[in-house]
mmCIF file of C-alpha atoms in Angstrom:
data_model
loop_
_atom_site.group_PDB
_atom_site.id
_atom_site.type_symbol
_atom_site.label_atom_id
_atom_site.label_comp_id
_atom_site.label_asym_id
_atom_site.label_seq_id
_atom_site.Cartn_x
_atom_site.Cartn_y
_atom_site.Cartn_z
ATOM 1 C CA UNK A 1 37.154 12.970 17.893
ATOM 2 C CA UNK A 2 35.415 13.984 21.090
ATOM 3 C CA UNK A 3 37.048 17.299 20.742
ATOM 4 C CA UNK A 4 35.023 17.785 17.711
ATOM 5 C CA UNK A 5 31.953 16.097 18.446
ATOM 6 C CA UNK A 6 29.744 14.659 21.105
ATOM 7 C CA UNK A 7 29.965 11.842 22.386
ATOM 8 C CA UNK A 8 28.220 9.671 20.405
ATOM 9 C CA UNK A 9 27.195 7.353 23.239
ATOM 10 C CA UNK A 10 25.165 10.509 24.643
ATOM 11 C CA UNK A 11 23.515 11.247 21.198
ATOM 12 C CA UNK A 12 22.184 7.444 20.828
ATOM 13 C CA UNK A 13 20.537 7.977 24.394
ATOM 14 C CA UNK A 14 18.442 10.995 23.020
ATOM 15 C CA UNK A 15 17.329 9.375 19.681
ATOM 16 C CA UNK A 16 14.429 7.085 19.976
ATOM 17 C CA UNK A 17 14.718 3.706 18.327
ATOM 18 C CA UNK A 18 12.852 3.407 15.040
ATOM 19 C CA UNK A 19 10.502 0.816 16.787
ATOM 20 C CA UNK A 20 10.255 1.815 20.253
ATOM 21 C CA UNK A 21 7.097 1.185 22.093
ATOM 22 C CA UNK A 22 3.954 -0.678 21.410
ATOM 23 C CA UNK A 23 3.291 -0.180 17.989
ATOM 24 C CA UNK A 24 0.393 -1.268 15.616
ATOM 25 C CA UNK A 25 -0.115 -1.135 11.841
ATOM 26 C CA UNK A 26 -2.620 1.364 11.098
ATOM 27 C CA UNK A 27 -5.835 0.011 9.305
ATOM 28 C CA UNK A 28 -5.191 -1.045 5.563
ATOM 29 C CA UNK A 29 -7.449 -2.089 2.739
ATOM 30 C CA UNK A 30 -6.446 -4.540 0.066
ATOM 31 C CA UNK A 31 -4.567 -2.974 -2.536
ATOM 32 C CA UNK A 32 -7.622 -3.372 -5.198
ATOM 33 C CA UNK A 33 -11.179 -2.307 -5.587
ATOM 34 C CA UNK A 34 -14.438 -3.936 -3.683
ATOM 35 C CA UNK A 35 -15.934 -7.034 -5.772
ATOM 36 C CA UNK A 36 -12.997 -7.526 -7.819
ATOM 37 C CA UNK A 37 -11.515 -10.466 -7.681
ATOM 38 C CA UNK A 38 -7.617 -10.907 -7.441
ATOM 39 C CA UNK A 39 -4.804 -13.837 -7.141
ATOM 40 C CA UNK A 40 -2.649 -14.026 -4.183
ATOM 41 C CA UNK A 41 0.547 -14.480 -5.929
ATOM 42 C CA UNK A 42 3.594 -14.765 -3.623
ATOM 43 C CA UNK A 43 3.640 -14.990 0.511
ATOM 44 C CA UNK A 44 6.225 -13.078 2.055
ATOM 45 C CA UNK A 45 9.488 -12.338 0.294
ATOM 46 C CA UNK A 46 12.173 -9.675 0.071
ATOM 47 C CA UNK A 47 10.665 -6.107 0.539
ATOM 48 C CA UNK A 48 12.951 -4.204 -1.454
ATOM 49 C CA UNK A 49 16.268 -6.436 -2.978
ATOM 50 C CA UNK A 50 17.597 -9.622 -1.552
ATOM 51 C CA UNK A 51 18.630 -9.268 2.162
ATOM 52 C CA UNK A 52 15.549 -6.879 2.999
ATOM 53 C CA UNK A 53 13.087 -7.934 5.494
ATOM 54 C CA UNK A 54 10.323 -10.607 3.929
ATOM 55 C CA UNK A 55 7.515 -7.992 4.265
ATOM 56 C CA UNK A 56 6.338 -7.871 0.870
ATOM 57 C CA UNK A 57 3.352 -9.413 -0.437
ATOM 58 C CA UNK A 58 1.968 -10.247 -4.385
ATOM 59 C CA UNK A 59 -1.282 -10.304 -5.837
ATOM 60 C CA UNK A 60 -2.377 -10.292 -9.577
ATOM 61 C CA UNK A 61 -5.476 -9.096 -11.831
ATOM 62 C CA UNK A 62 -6.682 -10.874 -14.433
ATOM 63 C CA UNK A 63 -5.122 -13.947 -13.491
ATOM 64 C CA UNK A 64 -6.572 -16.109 -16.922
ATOM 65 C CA UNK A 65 -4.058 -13.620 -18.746
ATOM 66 C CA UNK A 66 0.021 -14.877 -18.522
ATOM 67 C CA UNK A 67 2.545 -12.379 -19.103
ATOM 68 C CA UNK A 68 3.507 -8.610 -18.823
ATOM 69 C CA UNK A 69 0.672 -7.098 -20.273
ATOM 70 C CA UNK A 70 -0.449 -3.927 -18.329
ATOM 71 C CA UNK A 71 -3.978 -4.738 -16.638
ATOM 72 C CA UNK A 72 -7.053 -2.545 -17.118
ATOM 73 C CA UNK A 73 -7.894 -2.440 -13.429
ATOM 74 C CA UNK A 74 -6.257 -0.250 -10.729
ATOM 75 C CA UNK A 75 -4.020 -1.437 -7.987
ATOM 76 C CA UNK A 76 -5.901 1.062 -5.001
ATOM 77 C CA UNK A 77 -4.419 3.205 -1.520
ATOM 78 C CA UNK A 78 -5.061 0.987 1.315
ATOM 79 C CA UNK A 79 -5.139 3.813 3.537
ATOM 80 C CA UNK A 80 -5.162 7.745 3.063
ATOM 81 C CA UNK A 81 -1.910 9.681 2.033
ATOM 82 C CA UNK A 82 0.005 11.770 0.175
ATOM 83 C CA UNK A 83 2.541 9.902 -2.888
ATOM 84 C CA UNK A 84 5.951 10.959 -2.377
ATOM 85 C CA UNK A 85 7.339 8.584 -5.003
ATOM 86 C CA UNK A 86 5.975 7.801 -8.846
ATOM 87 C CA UNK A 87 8.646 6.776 -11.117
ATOM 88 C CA UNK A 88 10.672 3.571 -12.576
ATOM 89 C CA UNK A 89 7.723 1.023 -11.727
ATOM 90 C CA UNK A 90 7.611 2.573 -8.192
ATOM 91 C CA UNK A 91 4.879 4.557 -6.017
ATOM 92 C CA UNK A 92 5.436 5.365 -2.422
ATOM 93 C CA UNK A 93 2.259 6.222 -0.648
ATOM 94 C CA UNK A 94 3.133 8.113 2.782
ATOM 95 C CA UNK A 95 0.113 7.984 5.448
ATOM 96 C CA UNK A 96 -1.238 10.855 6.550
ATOM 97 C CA UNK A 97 -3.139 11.050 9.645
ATOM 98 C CA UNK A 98 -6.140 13.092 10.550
ATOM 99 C CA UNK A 99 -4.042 15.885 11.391
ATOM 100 C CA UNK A 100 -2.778 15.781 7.922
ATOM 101 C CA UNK A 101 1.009 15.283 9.489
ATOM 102 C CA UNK A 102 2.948 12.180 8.170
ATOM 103 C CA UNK A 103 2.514 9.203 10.553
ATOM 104 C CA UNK A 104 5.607 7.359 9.886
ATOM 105 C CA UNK A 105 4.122 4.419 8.148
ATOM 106 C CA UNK A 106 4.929 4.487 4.194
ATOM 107 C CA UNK A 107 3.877 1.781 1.570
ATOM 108 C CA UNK A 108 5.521 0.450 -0.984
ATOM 109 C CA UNK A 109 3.708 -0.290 -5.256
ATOM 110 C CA UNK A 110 6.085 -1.982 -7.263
ATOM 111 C CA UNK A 111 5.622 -2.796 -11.290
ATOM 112 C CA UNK A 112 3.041 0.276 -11.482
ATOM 113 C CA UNK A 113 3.297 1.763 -15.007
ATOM 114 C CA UNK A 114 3.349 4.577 -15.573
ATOM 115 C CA UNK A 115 0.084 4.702 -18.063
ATOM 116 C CA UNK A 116 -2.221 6.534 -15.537
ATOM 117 C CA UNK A 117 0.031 6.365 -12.506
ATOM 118 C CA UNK A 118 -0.674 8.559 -9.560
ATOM 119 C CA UNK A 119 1.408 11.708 -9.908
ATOM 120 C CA UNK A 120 4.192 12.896 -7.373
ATOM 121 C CA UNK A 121 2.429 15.165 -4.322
ATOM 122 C CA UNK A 122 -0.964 13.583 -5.311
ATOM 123 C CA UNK A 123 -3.210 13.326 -1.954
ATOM 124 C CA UNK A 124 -5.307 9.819 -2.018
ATOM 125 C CA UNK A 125 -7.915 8.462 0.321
ATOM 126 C CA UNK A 126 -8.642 4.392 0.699
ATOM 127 C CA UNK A 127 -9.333 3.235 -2.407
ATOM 128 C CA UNK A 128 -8.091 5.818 -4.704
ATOM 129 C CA UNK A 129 -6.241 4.327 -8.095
ATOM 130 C CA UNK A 130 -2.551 4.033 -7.852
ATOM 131 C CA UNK A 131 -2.087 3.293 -10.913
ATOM 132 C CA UNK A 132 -2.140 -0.406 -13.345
ATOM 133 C CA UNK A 133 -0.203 -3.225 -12.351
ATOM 134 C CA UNK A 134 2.314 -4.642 -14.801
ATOM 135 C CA UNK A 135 6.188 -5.654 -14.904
ATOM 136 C CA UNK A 136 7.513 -2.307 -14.795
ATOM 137 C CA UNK A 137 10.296 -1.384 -12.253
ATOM 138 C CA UNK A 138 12.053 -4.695 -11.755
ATOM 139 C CA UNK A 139 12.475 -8.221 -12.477
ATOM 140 C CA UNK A 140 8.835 -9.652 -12.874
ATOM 141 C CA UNK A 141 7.338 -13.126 -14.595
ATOM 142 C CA UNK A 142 4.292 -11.795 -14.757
ATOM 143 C CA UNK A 143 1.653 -8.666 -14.229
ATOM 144 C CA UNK A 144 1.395 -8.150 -10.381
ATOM 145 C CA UNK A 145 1.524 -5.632 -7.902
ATOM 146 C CA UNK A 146 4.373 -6.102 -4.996
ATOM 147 C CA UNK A 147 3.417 -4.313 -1.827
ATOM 148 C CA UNK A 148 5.636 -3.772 0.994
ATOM 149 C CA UNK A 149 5.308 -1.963 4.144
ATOM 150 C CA UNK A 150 8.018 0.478 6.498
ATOM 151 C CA UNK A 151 7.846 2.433 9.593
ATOM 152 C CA UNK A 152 10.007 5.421 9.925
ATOM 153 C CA UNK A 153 12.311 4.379 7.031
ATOM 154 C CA UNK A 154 12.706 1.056 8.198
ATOM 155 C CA UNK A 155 11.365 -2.444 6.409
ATOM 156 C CA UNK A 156 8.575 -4.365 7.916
ATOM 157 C CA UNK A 157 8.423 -7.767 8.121
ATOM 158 C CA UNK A 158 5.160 -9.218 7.276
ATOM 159 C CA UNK A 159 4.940 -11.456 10.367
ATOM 160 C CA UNK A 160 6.409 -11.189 14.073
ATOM 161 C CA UNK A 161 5.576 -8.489 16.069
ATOM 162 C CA UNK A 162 3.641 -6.508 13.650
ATOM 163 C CA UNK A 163 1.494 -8.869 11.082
ATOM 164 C CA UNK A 164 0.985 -7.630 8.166
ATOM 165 C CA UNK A 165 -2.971 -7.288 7.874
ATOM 166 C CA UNK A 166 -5.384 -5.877 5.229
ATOM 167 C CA UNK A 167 -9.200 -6.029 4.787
ATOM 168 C CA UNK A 168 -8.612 -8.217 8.104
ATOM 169 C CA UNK A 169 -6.624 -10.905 6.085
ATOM 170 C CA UNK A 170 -3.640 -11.757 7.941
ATOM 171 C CA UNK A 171 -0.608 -12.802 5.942
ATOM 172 C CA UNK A 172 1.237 -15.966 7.519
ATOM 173 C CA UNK A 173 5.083 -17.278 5.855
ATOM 174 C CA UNK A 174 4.930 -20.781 4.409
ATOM 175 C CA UNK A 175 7.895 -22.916 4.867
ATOM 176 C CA UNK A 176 9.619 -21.202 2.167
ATOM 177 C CA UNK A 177 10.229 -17.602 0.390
ATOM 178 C CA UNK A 178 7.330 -16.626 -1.583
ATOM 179 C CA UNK A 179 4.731 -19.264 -0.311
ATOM 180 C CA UNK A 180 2.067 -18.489 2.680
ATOM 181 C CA UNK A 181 -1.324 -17.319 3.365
ATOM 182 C CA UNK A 182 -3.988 -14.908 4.274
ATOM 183 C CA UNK A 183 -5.971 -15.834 6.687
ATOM 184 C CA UNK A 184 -9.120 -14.546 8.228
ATOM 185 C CA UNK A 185 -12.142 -16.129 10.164
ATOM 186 C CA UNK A 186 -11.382 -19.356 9.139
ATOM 187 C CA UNK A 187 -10.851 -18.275 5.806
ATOM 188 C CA UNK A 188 -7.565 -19.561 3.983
ATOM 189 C CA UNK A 189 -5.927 -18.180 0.871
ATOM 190 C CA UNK A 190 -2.563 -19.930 -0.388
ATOM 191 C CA UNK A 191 -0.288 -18.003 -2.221
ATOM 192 C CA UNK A 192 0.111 -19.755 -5.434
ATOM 193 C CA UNK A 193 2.374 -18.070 -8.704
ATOM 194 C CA UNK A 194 0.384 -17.559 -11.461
ATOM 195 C CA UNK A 195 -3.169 -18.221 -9.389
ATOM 196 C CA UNK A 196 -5.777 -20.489 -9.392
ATOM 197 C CA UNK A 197 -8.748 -21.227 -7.388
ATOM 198 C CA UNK A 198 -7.461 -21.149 -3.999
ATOM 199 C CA UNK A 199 -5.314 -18.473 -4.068
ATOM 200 C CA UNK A 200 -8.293 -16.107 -5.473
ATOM 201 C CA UNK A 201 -9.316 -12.886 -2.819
ATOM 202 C CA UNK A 202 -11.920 -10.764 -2.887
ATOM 203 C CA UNK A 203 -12.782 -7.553 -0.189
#
C-alpha cells in the first residue's frame, strides 16, 4: 500500500477537521415572514434519516388546517445564499458570505413543493420565499417545514457546542425526540405536534 500511496497517517495531519476551531453559527432568521404567525411543531429530531444528528427543527403555517394540504404562505432564507438543491420535497440553501464565496454553512427545507419552489442556482437574501410548505419529500403527518443545519458537509446538532438559534430563539431538547423549546428573554415556546397556543412564534 505505502508503495502506492502516502501514508495516510501524514495526509490526516494536513486535513483540517470539519469542526476545528471556535466556531459560531452565522446569524439566521426564522424560516417565515415578519408578523406571521407559525406553530413550533417538533424540538430536535433526526436531521436527515434515523441515526443523523438531532439538529432539525419543525414549524407549521396555518396551524387551524390538519393535513397535507400545501399552505399559501412561504417558508423564507434565514440568511443570504445561493440554492444548490430544489427537487423531491428538498431545497438546500448554501450561505454565501459578503465576498460572495461559500461559507461552509448549508441549510436544509424539507416537504417544500414544488408549486413555486425556488429554482436550482437561484441567489436569495434573508427573507426571500423558498418555496410552500407541505408533505412533499418524505414521511410527513402534516404540512410543515423541517429545517436542519450542516457545516462543511457535516450534520449539526441543534444543541451542544453550537445552539441552534434564529430570530434570537434558542432551541433547547426536551426529554425526548421531537419535544423542546425556543427560548429567548424569558420567552418560552414548547414544541407541540399539530400546535396550539403555546407553541405559536412570531419574528
Amino acid at each position: 500500500y505505502l508503495g502506492m500511496f502516502e501514508d495516510p497517517m501524514l495526509c490526516a495531519a494536513r486535513v483540517e477537521p470539519p469542526l476545528a476551531g471556535h466556531l459560531e453559527q452565522p446569524q439566521f432568521e426564522l424560516p417565515f415572514a415578519a408578523g406571521e404567525v407559525w406553530a413550533y411543531t417538533a424540538g430536535p429530531h433526526y436531521s436527515w434519516v434515523e441515526g443523523t444528528p438531532l439538529g432539525a427543527l419543525d414549524f407549521a403555517p396555518n396551524i387551524k388546517d390538519t393535513g397535507c394540504d400545501i399552505s399559501p404562505l412561504y417558508a423564507r432564507a434565514v440568511a443570504p445564499g445561493v440554492i444548490t438543491r430544489s427537487d423531491n420535497g428538498v431545497v438546500i440553501l448554501t450561505l454565501i458570505g459578503e465576498d460572495q464565496k461559500p461559507t461552509g454553512w448549508e441549510i436544509l427545507y424539507l416537504h417544500v413543493a414544488a408549486q413555486d419552489r425556488v429554482p436550482l442556482d437561484a441567489i436569495v437574501n434573508v427573507n426571500d420565499p423558498i418555496g410552500h410548505p407541505s408533505c412533499e419529500g418524505g414521511s410527513a403527518t402534516g404540512t410543515h417545514v423541517h429545517i436542519a443545519r450542516k457545516f462543511k458537509g457535516e450534520w449539526i446538532s441543534s444543541s451542544g457546542l453550537i445552539p441552534f438559534m434564529m430570530s434570537g430563539w434558542t432551541a433547547l431538547p426536551g426529554a425526548a425526540i421531537y419535544t423542546g423549546s425556543l427560548v429567548k428573554d424569558g420567552q418560552v415556546i414548547t414544541a407541540r405536534q399539530g400546535g396550539n397556543a403555546e407553541s405559536l412564534i412570531t419574528r
